[in-house]
PDB file of C-alpha atoms in Angstrom:
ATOM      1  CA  UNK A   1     117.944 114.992 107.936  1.00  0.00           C
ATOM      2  CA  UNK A   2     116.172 115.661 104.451  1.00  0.00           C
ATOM      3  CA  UNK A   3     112.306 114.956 104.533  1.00  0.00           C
ATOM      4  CA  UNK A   4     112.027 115.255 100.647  1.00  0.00           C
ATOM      5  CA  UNK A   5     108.083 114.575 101.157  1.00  0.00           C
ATOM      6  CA  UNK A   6     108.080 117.564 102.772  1.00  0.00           C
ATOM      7  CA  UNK A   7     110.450 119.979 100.964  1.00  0.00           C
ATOM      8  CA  UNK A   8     107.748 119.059  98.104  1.00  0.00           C
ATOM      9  CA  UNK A   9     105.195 120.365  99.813  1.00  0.00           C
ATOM     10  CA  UNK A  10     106.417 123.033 100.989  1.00  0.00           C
ATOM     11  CA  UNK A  11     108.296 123.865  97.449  1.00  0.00           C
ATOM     12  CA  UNK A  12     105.574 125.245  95.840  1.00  0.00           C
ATOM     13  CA  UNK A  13     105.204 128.137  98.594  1.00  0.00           C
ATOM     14  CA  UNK A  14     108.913 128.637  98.586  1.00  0.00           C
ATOM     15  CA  UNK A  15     108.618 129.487  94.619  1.00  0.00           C
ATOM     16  CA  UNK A  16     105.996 131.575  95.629  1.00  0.00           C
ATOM     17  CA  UNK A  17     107.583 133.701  98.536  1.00  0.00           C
ATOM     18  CA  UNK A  18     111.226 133.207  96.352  1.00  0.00           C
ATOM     19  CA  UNK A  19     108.987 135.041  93.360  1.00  0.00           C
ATOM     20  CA  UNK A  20     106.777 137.216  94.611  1.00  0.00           C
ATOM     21  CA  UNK A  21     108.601 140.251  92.338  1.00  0.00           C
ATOM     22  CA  UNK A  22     107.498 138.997  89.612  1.00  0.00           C
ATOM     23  CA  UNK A  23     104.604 140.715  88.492  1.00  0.00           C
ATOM     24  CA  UNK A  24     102.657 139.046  85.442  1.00  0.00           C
ATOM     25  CA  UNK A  25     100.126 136.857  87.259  1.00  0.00           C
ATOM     26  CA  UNK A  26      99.686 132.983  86.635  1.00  0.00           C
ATOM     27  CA  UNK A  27     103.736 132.792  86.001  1.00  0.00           C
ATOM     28  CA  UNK A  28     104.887 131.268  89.359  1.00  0.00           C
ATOM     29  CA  UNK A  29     101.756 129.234  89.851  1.00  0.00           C
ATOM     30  CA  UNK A  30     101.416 128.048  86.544  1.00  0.00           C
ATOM     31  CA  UNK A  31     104.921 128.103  84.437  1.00  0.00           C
ATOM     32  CA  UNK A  32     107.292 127.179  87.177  1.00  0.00           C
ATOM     33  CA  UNK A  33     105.926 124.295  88.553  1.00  0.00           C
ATOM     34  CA  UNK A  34     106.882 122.487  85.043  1.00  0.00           C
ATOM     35  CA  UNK A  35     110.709 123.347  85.145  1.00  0.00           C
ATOM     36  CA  UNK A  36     111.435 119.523  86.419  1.00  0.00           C
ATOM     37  CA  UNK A  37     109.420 118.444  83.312  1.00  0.00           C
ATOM     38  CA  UNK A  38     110.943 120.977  81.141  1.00  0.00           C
ATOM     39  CA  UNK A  39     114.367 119.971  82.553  1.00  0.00           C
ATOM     40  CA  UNK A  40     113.815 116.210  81.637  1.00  0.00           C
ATOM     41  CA  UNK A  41     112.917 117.308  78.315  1.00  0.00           C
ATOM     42  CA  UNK A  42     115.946 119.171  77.246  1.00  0.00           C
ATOM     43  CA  UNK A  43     117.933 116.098  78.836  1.00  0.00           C
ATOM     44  CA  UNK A  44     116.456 114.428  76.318  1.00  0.00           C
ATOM     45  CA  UNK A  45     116.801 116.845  73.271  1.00  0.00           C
ATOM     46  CA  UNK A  46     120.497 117.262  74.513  1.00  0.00           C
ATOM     47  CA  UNK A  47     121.231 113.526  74.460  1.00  0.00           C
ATOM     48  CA  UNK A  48     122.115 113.291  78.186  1.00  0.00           C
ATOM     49  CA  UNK A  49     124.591 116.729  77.970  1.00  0.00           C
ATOM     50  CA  UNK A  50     123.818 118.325  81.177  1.00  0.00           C
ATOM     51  CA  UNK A  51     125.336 122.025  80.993  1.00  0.00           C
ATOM     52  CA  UNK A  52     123.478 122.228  77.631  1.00  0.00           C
ATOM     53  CA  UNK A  53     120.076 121.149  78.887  1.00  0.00           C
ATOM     54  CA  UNK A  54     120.870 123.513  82.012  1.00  0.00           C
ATOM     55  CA  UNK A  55     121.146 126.298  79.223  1.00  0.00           C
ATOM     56  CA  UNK A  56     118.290 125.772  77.101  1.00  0.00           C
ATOM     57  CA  UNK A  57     115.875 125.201  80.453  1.00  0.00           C
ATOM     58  CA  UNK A  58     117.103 129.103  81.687  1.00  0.00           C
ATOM     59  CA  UNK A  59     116.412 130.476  78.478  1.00  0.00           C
ATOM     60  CA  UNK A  60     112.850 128.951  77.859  1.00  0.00           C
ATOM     61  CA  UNK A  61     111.745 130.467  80.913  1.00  0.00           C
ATOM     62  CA  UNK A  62     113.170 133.678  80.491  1.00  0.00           C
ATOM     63  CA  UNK A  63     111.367 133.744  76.865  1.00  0.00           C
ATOM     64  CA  UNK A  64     108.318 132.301  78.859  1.00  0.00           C
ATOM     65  CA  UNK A  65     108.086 134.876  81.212  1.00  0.00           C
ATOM     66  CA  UNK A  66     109.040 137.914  78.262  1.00  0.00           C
ATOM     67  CA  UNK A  67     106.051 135.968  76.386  1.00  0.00           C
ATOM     68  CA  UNK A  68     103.753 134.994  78.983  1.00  0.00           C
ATOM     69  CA  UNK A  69     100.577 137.223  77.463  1.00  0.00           C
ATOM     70  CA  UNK A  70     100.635 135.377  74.611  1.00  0.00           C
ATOM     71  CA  UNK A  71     100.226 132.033  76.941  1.00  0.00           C
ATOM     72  CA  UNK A  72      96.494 131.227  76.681  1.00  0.00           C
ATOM     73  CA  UNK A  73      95.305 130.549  80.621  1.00  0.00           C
ATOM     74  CA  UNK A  74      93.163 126.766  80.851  1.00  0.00           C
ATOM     75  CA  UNK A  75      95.539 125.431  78.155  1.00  0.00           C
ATOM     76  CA  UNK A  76      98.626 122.899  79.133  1.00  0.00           C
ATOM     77  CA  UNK A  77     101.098 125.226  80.117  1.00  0.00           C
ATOM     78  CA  UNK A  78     103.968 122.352  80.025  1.00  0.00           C
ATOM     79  CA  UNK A  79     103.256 121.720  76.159  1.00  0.00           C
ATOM     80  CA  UNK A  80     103.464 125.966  75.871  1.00  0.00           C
ATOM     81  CA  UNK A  81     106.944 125.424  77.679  1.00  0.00           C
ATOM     82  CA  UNK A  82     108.358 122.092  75.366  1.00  0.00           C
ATOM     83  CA  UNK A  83     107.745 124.215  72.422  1.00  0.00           C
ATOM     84  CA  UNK A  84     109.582 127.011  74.146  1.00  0.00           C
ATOM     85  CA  UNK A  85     111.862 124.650  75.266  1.00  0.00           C
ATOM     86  CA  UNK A  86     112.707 123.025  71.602  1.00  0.00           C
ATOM     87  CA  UNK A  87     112.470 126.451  69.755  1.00  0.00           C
ATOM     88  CA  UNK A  88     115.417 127.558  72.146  1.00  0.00           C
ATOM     89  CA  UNK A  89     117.384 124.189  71.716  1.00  0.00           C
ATOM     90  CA  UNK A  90     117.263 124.206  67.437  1.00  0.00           C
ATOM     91  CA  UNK A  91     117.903 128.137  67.838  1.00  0.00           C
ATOM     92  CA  UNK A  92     121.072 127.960  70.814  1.00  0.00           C
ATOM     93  CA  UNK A  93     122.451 124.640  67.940  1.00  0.00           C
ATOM     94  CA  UNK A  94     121.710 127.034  64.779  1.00  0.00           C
ATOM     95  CA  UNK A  95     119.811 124.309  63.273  1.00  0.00           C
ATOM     96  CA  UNK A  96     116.888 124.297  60.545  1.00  0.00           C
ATOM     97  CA  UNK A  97     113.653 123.235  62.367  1.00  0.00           C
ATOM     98  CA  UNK A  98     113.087 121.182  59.380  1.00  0.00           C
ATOM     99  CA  UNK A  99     115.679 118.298  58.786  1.00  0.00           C
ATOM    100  CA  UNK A 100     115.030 114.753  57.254  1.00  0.00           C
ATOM    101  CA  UNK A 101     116.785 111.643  59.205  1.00  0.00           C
ATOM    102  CA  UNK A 102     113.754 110.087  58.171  1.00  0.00           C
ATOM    103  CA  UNK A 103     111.162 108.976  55.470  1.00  0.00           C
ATOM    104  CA  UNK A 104     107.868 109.474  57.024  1.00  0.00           C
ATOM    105  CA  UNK A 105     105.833 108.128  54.284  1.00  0.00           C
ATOM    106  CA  UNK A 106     107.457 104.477  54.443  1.00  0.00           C
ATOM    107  CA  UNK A 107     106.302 104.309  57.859  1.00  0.00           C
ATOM    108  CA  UNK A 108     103.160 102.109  57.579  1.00  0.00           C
ATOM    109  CA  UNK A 109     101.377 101.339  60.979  1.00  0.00           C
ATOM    110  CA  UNK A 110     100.860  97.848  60.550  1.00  0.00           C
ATOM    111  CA  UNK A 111     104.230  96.787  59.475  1.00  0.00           C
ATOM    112  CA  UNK A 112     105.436  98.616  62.753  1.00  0.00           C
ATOM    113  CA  UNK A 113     103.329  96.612  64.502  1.00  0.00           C
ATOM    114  CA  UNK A 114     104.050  93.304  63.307  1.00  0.00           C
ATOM    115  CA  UNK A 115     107.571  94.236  63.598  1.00  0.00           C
ATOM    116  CA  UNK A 116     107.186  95.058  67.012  1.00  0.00           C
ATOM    117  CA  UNK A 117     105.584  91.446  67.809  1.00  0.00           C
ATOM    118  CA  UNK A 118     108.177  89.569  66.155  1.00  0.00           C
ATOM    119  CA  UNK A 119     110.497  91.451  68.497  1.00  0.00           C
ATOM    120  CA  UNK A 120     108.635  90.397  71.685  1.00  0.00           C
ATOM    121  CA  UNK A 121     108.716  86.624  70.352  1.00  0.00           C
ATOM    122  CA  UNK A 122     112.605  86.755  69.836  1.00  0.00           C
ATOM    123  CA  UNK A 123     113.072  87.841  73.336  1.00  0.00           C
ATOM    124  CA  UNK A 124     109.959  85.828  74.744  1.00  0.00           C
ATOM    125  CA  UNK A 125     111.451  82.724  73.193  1.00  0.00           C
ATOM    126  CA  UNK A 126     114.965  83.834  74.982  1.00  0.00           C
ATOM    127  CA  UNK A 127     113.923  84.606  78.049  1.00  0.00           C
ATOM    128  CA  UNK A 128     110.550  83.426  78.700  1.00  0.00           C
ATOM    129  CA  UNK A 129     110.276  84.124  82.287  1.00  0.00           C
ATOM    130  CA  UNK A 130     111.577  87.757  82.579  1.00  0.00           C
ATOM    131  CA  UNK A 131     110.394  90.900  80.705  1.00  0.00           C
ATOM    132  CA  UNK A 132     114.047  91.981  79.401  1.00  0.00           C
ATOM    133  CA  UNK A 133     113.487  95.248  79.907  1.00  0.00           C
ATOM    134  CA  UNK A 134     113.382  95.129  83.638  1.00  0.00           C
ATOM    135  CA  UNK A 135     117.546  94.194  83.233  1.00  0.00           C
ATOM    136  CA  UNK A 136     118.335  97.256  82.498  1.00  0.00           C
ATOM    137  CA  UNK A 137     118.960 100.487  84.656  1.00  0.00           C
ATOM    138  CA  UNK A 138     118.149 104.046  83.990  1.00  0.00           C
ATOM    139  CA  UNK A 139     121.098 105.090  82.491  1.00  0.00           C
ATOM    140  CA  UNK A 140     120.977 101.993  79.741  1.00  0.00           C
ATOM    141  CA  UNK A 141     117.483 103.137  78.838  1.00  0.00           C
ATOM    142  CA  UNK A 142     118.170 106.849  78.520  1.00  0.00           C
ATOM    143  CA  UNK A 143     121.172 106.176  76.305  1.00  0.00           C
ATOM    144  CA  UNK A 144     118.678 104.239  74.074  1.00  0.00           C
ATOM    145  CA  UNK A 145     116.331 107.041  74.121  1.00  0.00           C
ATOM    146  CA  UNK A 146     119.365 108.892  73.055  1.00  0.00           C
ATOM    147  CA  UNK A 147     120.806 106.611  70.354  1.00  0.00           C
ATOM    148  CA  UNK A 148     117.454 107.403  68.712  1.00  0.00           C
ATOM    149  CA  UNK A 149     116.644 109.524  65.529  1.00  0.00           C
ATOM    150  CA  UNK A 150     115.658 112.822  66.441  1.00  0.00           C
ATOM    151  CA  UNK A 151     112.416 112.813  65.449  1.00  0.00           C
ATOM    152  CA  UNK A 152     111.693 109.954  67.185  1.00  0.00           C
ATOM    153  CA  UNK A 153     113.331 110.224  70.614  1.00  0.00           C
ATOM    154  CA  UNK A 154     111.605 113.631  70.266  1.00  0.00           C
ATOM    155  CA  UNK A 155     108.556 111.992  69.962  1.00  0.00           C
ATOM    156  CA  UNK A 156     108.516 109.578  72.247  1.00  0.00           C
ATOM    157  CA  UNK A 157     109.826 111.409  74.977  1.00  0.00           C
ATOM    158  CA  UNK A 158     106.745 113.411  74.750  1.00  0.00           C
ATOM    159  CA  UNK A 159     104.597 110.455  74.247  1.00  0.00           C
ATOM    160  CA  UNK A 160     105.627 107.943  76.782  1.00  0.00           C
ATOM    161  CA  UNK A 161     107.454 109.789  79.288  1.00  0.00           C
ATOM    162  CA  UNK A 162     106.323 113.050  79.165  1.00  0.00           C
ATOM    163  CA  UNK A 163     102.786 111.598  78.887  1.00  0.00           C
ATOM    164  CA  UNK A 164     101.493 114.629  76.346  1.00  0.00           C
ATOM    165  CA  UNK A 165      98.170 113.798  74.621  1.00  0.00           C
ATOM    166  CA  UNK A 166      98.531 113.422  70.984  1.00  0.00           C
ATOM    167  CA  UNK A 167      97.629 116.322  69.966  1.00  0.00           C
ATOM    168  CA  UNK A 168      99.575 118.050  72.421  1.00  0.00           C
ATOM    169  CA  UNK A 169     102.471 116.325  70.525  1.00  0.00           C
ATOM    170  CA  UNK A 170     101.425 117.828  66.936  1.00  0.00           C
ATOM    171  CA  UNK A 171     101.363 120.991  68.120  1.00  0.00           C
ATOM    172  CA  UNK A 172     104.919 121.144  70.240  1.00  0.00           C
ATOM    173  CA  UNK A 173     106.314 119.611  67.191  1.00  0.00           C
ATOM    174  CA  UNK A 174     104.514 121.106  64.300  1.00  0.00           C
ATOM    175  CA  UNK A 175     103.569 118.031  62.714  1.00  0.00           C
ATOM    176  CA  UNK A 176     100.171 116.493  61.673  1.00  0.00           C
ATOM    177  CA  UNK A 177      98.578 114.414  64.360  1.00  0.00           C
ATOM    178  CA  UNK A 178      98.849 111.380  61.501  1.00  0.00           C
ATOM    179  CA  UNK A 179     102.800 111.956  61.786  1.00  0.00           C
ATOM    180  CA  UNK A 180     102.716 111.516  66.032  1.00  0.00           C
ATOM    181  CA  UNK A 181     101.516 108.107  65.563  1.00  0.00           C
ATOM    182  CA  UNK A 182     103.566 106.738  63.343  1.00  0.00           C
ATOM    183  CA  UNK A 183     106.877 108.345  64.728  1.00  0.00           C
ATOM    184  CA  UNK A 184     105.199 106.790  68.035  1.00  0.00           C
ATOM    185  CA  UNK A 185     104.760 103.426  67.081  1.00  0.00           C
ATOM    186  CA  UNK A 186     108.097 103.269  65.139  1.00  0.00           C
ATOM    187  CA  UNK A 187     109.845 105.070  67.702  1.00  0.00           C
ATOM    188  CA  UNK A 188     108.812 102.368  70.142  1.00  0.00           C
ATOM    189  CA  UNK A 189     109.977  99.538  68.178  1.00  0.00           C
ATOM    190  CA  UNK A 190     113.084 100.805  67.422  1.00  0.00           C
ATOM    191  CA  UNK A 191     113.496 101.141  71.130  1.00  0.00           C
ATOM    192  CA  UNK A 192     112.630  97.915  71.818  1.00  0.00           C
ATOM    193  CA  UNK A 193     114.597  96.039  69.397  1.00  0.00           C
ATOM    194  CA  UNK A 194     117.697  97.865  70.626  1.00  0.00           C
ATOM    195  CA  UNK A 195     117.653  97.253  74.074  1.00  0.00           C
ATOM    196  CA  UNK A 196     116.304  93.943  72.718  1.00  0.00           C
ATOM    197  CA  UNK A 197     119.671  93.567  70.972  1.00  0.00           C
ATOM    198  CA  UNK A 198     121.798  95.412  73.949  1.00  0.00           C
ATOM    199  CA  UNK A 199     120.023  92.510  76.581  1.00  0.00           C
ATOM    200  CA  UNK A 200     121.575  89.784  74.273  1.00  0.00           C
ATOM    201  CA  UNK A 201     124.923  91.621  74.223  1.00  0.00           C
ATOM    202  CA  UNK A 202     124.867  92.220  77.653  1.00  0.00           C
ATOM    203  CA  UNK A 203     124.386  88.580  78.662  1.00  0.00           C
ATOM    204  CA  UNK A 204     121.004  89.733  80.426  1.00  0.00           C
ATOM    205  CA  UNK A 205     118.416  87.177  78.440  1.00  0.00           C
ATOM    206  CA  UNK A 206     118.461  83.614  78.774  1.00  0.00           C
ATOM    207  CA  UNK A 207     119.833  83.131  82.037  1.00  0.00           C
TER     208      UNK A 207
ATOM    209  CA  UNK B   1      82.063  83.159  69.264  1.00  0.00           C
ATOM    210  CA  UNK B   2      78.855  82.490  71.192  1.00  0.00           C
ATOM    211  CA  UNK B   3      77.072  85.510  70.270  1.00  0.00           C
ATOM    212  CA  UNK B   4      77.874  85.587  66.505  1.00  0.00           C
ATOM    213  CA  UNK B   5      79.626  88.636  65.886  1.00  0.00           C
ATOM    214  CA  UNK B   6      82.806  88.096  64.205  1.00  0.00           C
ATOM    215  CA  UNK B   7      85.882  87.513  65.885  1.00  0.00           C
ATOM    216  CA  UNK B   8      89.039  89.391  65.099  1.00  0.00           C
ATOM    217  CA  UNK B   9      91.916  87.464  63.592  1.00  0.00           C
ATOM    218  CA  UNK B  10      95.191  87.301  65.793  1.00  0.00           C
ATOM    219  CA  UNK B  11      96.988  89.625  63.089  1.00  0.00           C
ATOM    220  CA  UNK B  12      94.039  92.067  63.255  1.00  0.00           C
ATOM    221  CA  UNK B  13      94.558  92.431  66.784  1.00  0.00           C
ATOM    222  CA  UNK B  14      98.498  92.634  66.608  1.00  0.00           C
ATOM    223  CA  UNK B  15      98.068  95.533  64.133  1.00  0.00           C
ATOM    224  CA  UNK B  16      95.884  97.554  66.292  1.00  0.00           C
ATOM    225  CA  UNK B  17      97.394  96.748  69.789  1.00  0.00           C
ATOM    226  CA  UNK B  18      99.361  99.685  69.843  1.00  0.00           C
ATOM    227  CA  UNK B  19      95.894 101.565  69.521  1.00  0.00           C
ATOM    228  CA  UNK B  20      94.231  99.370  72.002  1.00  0.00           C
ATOM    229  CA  UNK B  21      96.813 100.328  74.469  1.00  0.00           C
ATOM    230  CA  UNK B  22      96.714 103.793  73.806  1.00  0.00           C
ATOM    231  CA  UNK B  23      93.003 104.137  74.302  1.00  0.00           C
ATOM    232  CA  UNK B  24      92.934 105.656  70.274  1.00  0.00           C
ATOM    233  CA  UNK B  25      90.180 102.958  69.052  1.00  0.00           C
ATOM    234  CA  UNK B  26      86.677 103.135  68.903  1.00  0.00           C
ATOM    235  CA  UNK B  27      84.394 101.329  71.649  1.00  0.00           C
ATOM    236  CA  UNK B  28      83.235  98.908  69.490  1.00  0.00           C
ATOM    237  CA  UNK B  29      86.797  97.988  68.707  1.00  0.00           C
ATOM    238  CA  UNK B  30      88.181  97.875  71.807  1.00  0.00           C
ATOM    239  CA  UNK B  31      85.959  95.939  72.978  1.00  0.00           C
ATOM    240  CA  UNK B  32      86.729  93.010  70.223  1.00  0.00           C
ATOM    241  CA  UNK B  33      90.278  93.324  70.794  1.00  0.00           C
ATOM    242  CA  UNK B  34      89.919  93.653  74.853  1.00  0.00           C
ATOM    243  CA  UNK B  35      87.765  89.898  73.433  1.00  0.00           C
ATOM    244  CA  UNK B  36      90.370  88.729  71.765  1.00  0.00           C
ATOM    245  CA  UNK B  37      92.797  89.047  74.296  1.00  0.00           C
ATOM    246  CA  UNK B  38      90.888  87.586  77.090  1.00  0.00           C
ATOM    247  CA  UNK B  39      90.984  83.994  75.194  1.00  0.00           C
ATOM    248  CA  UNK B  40      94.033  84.365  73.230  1.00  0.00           C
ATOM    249  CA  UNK B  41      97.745  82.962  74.400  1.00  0.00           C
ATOM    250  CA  UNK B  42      99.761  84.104  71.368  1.00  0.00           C
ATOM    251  CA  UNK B  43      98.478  87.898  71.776  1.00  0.00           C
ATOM    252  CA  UNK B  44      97.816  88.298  75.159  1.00  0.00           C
ATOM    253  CA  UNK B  45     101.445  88.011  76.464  1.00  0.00           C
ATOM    254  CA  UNK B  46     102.671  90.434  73.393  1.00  0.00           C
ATOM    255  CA  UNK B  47     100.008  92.667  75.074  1.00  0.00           C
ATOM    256  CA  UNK B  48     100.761  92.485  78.238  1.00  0.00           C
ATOM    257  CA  UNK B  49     104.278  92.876  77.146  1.00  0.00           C
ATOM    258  CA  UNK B  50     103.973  96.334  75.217  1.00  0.00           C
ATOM    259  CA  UNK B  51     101.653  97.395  78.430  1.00  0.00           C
ATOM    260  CA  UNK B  52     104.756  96.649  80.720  1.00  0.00           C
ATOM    261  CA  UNK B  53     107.005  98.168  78.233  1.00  0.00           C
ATOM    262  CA  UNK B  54     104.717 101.627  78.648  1.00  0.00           C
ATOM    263  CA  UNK B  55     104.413 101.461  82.294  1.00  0.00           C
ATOM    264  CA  UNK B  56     108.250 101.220  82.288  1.00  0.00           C
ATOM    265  CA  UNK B  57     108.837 103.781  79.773  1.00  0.00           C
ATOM    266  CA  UNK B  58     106.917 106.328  81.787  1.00  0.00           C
ATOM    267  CA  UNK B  59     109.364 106.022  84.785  1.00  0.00           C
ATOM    268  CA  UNK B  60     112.703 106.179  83.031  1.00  0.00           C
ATOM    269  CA  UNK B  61     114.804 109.463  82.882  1.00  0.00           C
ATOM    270  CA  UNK B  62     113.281 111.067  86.363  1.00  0.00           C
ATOM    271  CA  UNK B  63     115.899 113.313  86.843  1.00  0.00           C
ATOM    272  CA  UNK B  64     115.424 115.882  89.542  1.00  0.00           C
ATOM    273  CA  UNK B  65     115.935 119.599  88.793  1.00  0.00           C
ATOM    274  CA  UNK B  66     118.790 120.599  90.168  1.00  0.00           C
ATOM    275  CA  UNK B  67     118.890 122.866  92.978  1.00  0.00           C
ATOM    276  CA  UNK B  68     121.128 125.223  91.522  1.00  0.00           C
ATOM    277  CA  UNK B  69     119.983 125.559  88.095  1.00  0.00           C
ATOM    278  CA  UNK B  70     116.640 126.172  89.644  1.00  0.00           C
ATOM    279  CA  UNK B  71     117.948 129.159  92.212  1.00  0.00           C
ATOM    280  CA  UNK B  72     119.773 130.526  89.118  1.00  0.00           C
ATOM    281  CA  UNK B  73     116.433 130.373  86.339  1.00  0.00           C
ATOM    282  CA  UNK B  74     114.957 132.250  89.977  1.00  0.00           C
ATOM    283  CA  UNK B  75     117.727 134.725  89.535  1.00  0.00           C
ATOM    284  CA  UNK B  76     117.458 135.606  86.297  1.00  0.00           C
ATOM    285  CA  UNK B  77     113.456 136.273  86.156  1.00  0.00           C
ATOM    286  CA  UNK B  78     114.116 138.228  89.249  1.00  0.00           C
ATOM    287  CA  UNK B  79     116.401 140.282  86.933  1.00  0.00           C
ATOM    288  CA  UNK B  80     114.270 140.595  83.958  1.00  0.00           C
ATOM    289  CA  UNK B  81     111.494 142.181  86.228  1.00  0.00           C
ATOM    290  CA  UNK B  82     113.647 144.354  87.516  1.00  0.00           C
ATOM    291  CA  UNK B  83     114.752 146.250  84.341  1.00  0.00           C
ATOM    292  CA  UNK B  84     115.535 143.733  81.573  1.00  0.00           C
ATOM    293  CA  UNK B  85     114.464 144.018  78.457  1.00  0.00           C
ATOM    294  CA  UNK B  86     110.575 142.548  77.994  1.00  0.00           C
ATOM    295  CA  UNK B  87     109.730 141.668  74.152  1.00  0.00           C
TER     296      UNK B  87
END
């Protein structure tokens, strides 16, 4: 019978006894604990395609490990890794690290926000009793995620699922810390407003 | 209201909720909005909305590693130790 509270516990030691040829120290105790994160993160970047992510997670921890000196100890390790990790997927799809789906200067904070509102009062007025949201499974949110602009489902994968402090955010992505926010708060109401609008289609709201 | 200072209009507070929920405003602030919200049915539920929205968020695409992508990443740094080539 699996005890998956316990192959957690003892996974870390496994990694360790598993690893114990590799010789530049920190690696196994401080790079491969993220993989799972790291994983979740190329899901993302790959829009749900699997033997991709699978791909670009194997080769950002083979350049980890070739580049671990230049890892600076006491810093977040897992924000070393997404930048690893998104270097490798823009390199393995031959793209330009610079590409505009978006105007970033029309993105004003306060209209995001007030668009965001009038969102939650179309679906409040709906469905007053239920948070929408809760309607939906996994796989209906992650497709969301993945119907998003680039630059934002970048973004807020790092932001609200990945949990990475702003700044942590600028520098995986390159951008100012100004630029997070605004992807952030845009990137959220975009989200909203189309599971919002998939809800409705759905038949989930009002009933 | 009962102490003077000024209170912060509904569409103030709207604008800055984001913020407010991601801990990015000063004290002073937060503590007008955090105000606000206490005594405010319009902005309170759109609050407590975009909280639950978060809290949601951060549980959504938990996909466990798989076994055997992790057993072959092991393989492979086991192989560049032994005699690939380091940068």
């Amino acid at each position: 019978m699996q005890l998956p509270w316990l192959w957690r516990k003892l996974r870390p030691a496994a990694a360790q006894a598993e690893l114990a040829a590799l010789a530049k120290p920190g690696f196994v105790e401080e790079a491969v604990p993220s993989m799972e994160a790291v994983y979740r993160f190329a899901l993302r970047l790959t829009r749900g395609d699997e033997a991709e992510a699978e791909d670009v997670v194997q080769e950002t921890f083979i350049r980890a490990y070739r580049a671990w000196e230049r890892y600076t100890p006491g810093t977040s390790c897992r924000s070393w890794l997404f930048t690893i990790c998104r270097n490798e997927f823009l390199r393995m799809r031959q793209r330009e690290t610079r590409h505009t789906h978006v105007n970033e200067a029309e993105i004003d904070l306060e209209s995001e926000a007030l668009a965001a509102a009038a969102i939650y009062g179309q679906a409040a007025a709906a469905d007053p009793e239920r948070v929408f949201f809760e309607s939906l499974v996994d796989a209906e949110i992650t497709g969301a995620i993945d119907a998003l602009p680039e630059e934002y489902r970048e973004t807020i994968v790092l932001s609200d699922l990945q949990g990475l402090t702003t700044p942590e955010i600028a520098a995986v992505l390159g951008v100012p810390v100004g630029t997070v926010k605004s992807r952030v708060y845009r990137a959220r109401r975009l989200l909203q407003q189309h599971l919002y609008k998939y809800a409705l289609e759905m038949g989930y709201l009002g009933r | 209201m009962k102490h003077g200072k000024e209170m912060l209009h509904c569409h103030e507070v709207i604008a800055q909720l984001w913020g407010y929920i991601d801990g990015d405003l000063t004290a002073e602030r937060a503590e007008q909005i955090r105000e606000h919200l206490d005594m405010c049915s319009r902005c309170f539920p759109l609050y407590d909305f975009h909280r639950a929205f978060l809290a949601f968020l951060s549980q959504v695409g938990q996909r466990p590693l798989p076994p055997l992508l992790r057993r072959r990443i092991f393989q492979r740094l086991l192989e560049e130790e032994a005699g690939g080539t380091v940068a």
